[in-house]
PDB file of C-alpha atoms in Angstrom:
ATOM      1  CA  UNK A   1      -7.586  12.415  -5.985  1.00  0.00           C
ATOM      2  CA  UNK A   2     -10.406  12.591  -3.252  1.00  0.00           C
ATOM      3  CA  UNK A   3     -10.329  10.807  -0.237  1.00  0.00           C
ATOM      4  CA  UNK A   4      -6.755   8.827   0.409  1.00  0.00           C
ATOM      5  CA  UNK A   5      -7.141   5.485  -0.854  1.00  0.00           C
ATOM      6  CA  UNK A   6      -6.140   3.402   2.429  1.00  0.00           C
ATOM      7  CA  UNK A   7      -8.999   5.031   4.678  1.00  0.00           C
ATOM      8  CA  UNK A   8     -11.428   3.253   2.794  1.00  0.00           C
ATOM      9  CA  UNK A   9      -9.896   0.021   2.990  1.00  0.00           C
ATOM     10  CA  UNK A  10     -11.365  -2.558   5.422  1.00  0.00           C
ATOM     11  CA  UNK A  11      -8.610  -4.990   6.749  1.00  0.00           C
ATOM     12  CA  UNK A  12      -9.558  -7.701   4.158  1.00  0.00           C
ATOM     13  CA  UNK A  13      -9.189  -5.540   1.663  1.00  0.00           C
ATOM     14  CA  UNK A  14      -5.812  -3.849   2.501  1.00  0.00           C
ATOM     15  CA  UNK A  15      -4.649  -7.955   3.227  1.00  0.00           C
ATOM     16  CA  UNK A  16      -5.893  -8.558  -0.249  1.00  0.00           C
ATOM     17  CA  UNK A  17      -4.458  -4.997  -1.938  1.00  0.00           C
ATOM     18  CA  UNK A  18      -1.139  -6.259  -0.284  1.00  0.00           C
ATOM     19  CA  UNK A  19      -1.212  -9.519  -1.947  1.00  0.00           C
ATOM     20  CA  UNK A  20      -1.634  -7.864  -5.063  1.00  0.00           C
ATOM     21  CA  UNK A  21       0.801  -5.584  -5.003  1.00  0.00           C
ATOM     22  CA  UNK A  22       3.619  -7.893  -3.855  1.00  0.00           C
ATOM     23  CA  UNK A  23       2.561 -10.705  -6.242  1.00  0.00           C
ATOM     24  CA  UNK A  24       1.572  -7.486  -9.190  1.00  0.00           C
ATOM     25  CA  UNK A  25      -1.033  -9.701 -10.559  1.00  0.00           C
ATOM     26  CA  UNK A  26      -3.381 -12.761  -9.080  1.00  0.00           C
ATOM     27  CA  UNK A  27      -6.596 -14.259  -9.623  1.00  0.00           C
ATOM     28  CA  UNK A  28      -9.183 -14.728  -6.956  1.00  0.00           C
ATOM     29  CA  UNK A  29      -7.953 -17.991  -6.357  1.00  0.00           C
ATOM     30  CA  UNK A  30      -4.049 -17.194  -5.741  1.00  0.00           C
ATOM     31  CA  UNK A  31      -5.246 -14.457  -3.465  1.00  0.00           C
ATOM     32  CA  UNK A  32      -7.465 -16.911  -1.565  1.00  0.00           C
ATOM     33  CA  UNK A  33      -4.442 -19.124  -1.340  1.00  0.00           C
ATOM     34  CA  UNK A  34      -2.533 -16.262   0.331  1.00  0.00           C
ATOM     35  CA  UNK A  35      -5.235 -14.970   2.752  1.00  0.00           C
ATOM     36  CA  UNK A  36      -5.256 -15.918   6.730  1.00  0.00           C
ATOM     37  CA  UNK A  37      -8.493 -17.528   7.841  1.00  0.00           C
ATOM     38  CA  UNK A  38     -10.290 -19.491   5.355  1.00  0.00           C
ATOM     39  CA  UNK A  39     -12.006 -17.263   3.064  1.00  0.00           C
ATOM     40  CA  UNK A  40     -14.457 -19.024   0.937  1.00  0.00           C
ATOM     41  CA  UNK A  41     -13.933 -18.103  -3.171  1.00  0.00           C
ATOM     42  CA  UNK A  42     -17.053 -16.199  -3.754  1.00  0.00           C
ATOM     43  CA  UNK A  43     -15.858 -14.458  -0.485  1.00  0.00           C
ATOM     44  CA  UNK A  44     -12.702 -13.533  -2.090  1.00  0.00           C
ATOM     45  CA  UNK A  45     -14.115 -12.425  -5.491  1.00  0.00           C
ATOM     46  CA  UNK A  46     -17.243 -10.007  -3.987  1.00  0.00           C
ATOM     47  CA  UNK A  47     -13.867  -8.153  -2.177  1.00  0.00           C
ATOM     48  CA  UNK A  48     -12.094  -8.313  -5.799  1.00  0.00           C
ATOM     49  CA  UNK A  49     -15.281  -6.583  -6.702  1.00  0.00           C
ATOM     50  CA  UNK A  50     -15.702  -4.386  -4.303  1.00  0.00           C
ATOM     51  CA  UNK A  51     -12.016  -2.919  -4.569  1.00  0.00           C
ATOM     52  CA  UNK A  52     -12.560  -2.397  -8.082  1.00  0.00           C
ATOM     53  CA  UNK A  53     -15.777  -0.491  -8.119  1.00  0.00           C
ATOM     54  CA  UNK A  54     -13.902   1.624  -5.361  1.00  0.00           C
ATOM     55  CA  UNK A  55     -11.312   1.914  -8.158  1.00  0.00           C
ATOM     56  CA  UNK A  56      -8.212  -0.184  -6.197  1.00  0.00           C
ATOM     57  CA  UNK A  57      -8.476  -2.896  -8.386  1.00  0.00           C
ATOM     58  CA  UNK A  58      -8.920  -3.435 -12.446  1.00  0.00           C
ATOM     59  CA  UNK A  59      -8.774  -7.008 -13.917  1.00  0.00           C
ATOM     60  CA  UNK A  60      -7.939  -8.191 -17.391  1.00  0.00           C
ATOM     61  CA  UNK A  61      -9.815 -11.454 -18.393  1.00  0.00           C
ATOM     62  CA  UNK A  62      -7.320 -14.352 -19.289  1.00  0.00           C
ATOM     63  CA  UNK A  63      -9.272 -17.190 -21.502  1.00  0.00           C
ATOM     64  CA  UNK A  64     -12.293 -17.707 -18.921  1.00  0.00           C
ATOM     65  CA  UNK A  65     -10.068 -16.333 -16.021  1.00  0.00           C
ATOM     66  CA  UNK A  66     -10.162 -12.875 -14.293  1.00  0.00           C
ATOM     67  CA  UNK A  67      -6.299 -11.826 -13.175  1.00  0.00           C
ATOM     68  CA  UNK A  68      -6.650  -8.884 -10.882  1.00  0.00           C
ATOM     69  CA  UNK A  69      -4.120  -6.030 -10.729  1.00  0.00           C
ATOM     70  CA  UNK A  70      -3.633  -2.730  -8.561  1.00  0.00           C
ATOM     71  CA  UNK A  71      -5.033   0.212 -10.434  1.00  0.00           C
ATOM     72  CA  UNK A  72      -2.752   2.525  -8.642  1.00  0.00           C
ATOM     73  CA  UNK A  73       1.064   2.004  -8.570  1.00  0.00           C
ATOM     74  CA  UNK A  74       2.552   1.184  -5.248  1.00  0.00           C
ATOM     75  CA  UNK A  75       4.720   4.005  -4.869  1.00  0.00           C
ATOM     76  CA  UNK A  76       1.386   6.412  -5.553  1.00  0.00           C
ATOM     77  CA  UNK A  77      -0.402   4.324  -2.697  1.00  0.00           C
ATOM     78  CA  UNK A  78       2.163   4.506  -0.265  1.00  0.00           C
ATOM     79  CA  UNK A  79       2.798   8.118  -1.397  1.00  0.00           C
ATOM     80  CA  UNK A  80      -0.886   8.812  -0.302  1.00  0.00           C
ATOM     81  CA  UNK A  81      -1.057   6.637   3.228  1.00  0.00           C
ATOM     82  CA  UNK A  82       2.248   8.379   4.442  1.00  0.00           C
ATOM     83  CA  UNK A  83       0.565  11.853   4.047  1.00  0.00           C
ATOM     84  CA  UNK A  84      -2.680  10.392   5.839  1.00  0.00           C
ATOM     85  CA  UNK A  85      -0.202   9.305   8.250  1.00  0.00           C
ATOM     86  CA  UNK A  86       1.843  12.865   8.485  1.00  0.00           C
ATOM     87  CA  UNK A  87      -1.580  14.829   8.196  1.00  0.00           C
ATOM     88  CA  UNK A  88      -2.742  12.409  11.013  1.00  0.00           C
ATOM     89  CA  UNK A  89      -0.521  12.046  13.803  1.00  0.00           C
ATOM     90  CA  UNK A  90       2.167  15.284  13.078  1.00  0.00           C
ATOM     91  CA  UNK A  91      -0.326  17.947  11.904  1.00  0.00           C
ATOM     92  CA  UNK A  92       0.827  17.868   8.125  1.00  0.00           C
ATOM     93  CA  UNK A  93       4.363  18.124   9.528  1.00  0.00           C
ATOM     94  CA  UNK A  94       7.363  15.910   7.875  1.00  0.00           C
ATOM     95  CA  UNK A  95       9.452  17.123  10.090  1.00  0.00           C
ATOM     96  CA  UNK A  96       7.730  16.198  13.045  1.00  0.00           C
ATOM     97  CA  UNK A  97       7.391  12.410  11.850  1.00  0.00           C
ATOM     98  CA  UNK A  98      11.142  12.698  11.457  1.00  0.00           C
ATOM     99  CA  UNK A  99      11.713  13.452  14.693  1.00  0.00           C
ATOM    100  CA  UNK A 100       9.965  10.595  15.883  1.00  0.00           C
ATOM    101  CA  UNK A 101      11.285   8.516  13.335  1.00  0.00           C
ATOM    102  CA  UNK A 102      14.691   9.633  14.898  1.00  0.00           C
ATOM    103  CA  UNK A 103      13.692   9.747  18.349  1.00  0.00           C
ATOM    104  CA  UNK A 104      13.423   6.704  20.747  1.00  0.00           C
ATOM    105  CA  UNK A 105      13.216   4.093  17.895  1.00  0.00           C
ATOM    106  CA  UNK A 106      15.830   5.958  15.762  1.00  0.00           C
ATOM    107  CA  UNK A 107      18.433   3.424  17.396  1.00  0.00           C
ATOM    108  CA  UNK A 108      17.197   0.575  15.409  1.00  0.00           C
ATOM    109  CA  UNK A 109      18.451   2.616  12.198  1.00  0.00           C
ATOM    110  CA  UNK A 110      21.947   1.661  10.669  1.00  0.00           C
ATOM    111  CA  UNK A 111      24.793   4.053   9.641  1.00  0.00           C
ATOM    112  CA  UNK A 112      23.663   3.631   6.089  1.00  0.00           C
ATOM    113  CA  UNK A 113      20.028   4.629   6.800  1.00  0.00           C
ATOM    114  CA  UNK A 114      21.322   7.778   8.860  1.00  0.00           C
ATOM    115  CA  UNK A 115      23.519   8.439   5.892  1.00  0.00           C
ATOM    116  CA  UNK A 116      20.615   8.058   3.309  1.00  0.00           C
ATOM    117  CA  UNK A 117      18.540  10.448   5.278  1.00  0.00           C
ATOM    118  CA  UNK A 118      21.360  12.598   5.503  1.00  0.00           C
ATOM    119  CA  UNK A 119      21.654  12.914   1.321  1.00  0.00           C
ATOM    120  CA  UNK A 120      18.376  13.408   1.224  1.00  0.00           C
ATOM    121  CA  UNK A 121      17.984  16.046   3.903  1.00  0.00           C
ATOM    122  CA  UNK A 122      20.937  17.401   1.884  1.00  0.00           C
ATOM    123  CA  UNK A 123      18.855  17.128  -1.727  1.00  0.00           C
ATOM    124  CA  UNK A 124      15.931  18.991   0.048  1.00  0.00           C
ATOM    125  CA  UNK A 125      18.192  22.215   0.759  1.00  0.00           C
ATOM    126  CA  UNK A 126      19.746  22.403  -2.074  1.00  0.00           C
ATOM    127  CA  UNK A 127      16.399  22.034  -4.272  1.00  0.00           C
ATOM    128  CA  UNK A 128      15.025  24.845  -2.259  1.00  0.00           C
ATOM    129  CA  UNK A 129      17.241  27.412  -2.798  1.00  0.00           C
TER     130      UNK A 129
END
């Protein structure tokens, strides 16, 4: 896949690839709508443009409108910035960004997270044997 998708993201453009994938679909002028600041519409669609030729984005054209939509599934994107982020900060280790995960801020996680992580933990073993 090359180079992870969000490390070539400006802030704009993650603010706008959010947008998109929380609304699935948008033209330049719903995303405007949805930005902070006050982005200006040709602002908005040169980004649109720019995060498809980087291959984020594809549009479909709608009568005269463009209607912009992720070109990568959510679950692939966030598949790809947690392994920056494990690769990053825990040397390629899961279980190290577990253990902070669990560490200090592991209090703020219910009995039903520590018992989701627990059937998963449990998954992993058996799937390895």
């Amino acid at each position: 896949m090359g180079k992870p998708l969000h490390t070539v993201l400006s802030r704009r453009e993650r603010q706008i690839m959010d947008i998109l994938y929380r609304r699935g679909r948008a033209t330049a002028t719903e995303v405007m709508e949805e930005l902070s600041g006050e982005p200006s519409y040709s602002t908005v669609r040169t980004q649109l443009r720019v995060l498809e030729s980087k291959g984020h984005v594809r549009h479909e054209e709608v009568g005269t409108r463009f209607v912009y939509l992720p070109a990568l599934a959510h679950r692939a994107a966030r598949k790809s910035a947690l392994r920056h982020l494990v690769d990053t900060f825990f040397d390629g280790s899961a279980a190290g960004a577990v253990t902070a995960l669990l560490g200090r801020d592991g209090g703020r996680l219910t009995d039903e997270d520590l018992d989701r992580i627990d059937a998963l933990v449990q998954s992993a073993r058996k799937e390895g044997k």
